[in-house]
CSV table of C-alpha atoms in Angstrom, one decimal:
chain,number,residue,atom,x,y,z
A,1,UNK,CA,103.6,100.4,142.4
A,2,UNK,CA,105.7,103.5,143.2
A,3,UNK,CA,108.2,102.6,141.2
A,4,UNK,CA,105.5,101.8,138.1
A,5,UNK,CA,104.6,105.7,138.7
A,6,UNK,CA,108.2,107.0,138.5
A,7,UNK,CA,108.6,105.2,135.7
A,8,UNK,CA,105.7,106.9,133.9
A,9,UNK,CA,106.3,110.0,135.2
A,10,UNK,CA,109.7,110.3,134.0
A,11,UNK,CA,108.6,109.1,130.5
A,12,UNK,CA,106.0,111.8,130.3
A,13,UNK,CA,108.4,114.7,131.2
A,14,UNK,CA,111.0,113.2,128.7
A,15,UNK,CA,108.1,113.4,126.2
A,16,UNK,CA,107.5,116.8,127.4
A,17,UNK,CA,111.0,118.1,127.4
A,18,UNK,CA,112.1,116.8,123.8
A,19,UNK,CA,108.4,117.5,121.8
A,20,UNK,CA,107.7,120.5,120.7
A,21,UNK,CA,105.3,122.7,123.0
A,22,UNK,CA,102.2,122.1,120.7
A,23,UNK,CA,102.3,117.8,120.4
A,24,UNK,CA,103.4,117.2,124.3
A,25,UNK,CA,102.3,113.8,125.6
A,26,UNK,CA,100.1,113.2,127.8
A,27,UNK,CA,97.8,110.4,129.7
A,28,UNK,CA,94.4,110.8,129.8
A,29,UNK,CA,92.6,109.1,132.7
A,30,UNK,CA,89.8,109.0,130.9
A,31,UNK,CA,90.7,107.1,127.7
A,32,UNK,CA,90.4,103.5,126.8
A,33,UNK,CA,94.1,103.8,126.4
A,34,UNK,CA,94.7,105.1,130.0
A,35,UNK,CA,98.5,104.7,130.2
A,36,UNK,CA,99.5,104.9,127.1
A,37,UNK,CA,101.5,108.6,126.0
A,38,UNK,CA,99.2,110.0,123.5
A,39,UNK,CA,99.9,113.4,121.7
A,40,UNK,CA,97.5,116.1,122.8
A,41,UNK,CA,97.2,116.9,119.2
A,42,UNK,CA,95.9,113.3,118.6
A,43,UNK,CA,93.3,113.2,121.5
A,44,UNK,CA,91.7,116.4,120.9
A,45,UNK,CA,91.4,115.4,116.8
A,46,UNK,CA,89.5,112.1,118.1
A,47,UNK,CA,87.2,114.5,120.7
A,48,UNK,CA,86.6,116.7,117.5
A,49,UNK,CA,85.4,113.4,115.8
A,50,UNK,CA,83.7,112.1,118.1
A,51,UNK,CA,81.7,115.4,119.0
A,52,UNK,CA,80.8,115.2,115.1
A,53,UNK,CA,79.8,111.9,114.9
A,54,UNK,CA,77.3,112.5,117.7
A,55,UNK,CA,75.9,115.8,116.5
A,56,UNK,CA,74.8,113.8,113.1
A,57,UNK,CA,74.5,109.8,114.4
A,58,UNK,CA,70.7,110.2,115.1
A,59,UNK,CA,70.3,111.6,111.4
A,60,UNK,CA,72.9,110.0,109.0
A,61,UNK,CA,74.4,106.9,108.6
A,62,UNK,CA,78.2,108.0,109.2
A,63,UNK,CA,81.2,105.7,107.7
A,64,UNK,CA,84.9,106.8,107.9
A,65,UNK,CA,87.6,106.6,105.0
A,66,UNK,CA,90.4,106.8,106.8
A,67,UNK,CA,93.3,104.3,107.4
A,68,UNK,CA,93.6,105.8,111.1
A,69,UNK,CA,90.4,105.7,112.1
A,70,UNK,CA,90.2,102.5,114.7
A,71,UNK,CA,92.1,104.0,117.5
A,72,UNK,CA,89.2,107.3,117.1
A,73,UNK,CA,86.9,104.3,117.0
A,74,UNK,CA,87.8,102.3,119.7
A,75,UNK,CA,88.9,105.2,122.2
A,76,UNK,CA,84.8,106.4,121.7
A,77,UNK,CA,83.2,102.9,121.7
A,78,UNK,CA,82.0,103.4,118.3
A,79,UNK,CA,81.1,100.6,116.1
A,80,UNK,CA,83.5,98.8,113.7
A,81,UNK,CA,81.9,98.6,110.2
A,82,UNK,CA,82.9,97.4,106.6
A,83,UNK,CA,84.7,100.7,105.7
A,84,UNK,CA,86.9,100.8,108.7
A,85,UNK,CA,89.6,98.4,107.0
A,86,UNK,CA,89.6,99.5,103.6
A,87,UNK,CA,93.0,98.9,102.3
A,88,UNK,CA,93.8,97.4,98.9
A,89,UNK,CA,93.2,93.6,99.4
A,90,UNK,CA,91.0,93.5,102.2
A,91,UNK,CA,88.0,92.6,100.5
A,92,UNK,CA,88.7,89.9,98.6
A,93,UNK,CA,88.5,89.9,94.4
A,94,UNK,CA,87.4,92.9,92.8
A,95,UNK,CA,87.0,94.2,96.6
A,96,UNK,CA,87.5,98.1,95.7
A,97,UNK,CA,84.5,97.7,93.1
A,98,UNK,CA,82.5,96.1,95.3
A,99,UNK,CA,83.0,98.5,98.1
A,100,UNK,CA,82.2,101.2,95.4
A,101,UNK,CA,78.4,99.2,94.2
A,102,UNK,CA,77.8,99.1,98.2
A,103,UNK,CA,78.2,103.0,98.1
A,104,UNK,CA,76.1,103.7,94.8
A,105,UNK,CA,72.9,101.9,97.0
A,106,UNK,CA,73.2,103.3,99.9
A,107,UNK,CA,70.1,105.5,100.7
A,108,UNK,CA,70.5,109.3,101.0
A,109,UNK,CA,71.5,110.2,104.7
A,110,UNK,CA,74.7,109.1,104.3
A,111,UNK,CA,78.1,110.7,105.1
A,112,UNK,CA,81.6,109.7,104.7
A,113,UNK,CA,84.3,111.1,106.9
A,114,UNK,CA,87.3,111.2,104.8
A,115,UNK,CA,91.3,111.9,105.3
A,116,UNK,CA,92.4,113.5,102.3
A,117,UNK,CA,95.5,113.9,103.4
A,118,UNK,CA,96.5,110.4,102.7
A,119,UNK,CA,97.2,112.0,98.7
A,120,UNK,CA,99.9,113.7,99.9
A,121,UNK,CA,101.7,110.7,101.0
A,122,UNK,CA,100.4,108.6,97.4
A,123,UNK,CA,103.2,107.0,95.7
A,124,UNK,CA,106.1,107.6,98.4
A,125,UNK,CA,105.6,104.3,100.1
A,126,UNK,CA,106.0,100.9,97.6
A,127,UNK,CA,104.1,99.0,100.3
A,128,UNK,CA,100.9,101.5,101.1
A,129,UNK,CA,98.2,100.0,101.1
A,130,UNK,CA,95.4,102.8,101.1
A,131,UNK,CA,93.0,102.2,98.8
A,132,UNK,CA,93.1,105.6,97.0
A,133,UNK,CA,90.1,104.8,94.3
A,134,UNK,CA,87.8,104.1,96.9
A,135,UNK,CA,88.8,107.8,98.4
A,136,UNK,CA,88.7,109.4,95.1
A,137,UNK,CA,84.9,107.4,94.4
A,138,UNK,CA,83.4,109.2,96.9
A,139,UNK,CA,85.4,112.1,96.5
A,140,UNK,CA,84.7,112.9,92.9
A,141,UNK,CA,80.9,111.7,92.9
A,142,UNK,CA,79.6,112.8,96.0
A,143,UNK,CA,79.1,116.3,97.8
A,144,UNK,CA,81.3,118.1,100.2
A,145,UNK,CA,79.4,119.3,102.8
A,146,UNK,CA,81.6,120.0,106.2
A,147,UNK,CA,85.1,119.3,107.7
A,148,UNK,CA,86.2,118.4,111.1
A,149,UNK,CA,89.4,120.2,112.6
A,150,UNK,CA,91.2,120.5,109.1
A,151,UNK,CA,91.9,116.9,108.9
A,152,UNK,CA,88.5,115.6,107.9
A,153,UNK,CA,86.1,116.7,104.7
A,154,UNK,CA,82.5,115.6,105.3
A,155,UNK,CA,81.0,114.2,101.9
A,156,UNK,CA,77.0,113.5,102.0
A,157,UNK,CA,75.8,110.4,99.9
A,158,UNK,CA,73.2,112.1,97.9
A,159,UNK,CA,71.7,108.9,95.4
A,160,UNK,CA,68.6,110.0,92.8
């Protein structure tokens, strides 16, 4: 057992040492993922979506758009839906269209979470998978109307 415990500590300062000063790793005892290095950049982006996504659960209907998504998910116990695996493929013929009619009838009180940050990776990688028109769908016909932590734009599904 000791030696498990050297083991991880000299991992972590290696981390440490060769990071830069602002994504050090670190464990957090009271993740899902206790003893696993995580970036502190990482887990304070999932606190700041997690704190969001229970300031608005009890009022909205929240879904995510966001490749990344399952390890905010699963470090907060919160639910796996339809939207959480969105890439191109995953939903079987004409999936993307599909995924867009389920949007058009969802009832007011709806937000998507959404990484727009995945269009400044579009086209680099052959084998990306992110389904980019789904992202744009609810981008272009729906309103902005928060962010989370510069990584996140908050669109609210607002159907006449």
């Amino acid at each position: 057992f000791f030696f498990f415990l050297l083991i991880i500590y000299a991992v972590d300062k290696s981390y440490t040492e060769f990071s830069d000063k602002n994504s050090y790793y670190e464990l957090d005892k009271n993740s899902n993922y206790y003893l696993i290095l995580t970036k502190k950049g990482v887990i304070e982006y999932s606190n700041d979506v997690y704190k969001y996504y229970q300031s608005h659960i009890n009022e909205y209907d929240i879904y995510f758009l966001d490749n990344n998504i399952y390890y905010v998910k699963l470090e907060h116990n919160i639910p796996i839906n339809k939207f959480d695996l969105f890439l191109n493929g995953n939903n079987g013929y004409d999936g993307t269209n599909k995924l867009k009619e389920k949007i058009k009838n969802m009832k007011n009180k709806t937000l998507f979470i959404v990484d727009e940050r995945v269009f400044l990776k579009k086209g680099q990688d052959k084998f990306d998978q992110t389904n980019f028109e789904l992202i744009e769908f609810v981008i272009n016909n729906y309103k902005k109307v928060d962010s989370i932590n510069e990584m996140y734009n908050v669109y609210e599904i607002v159907n006449e």
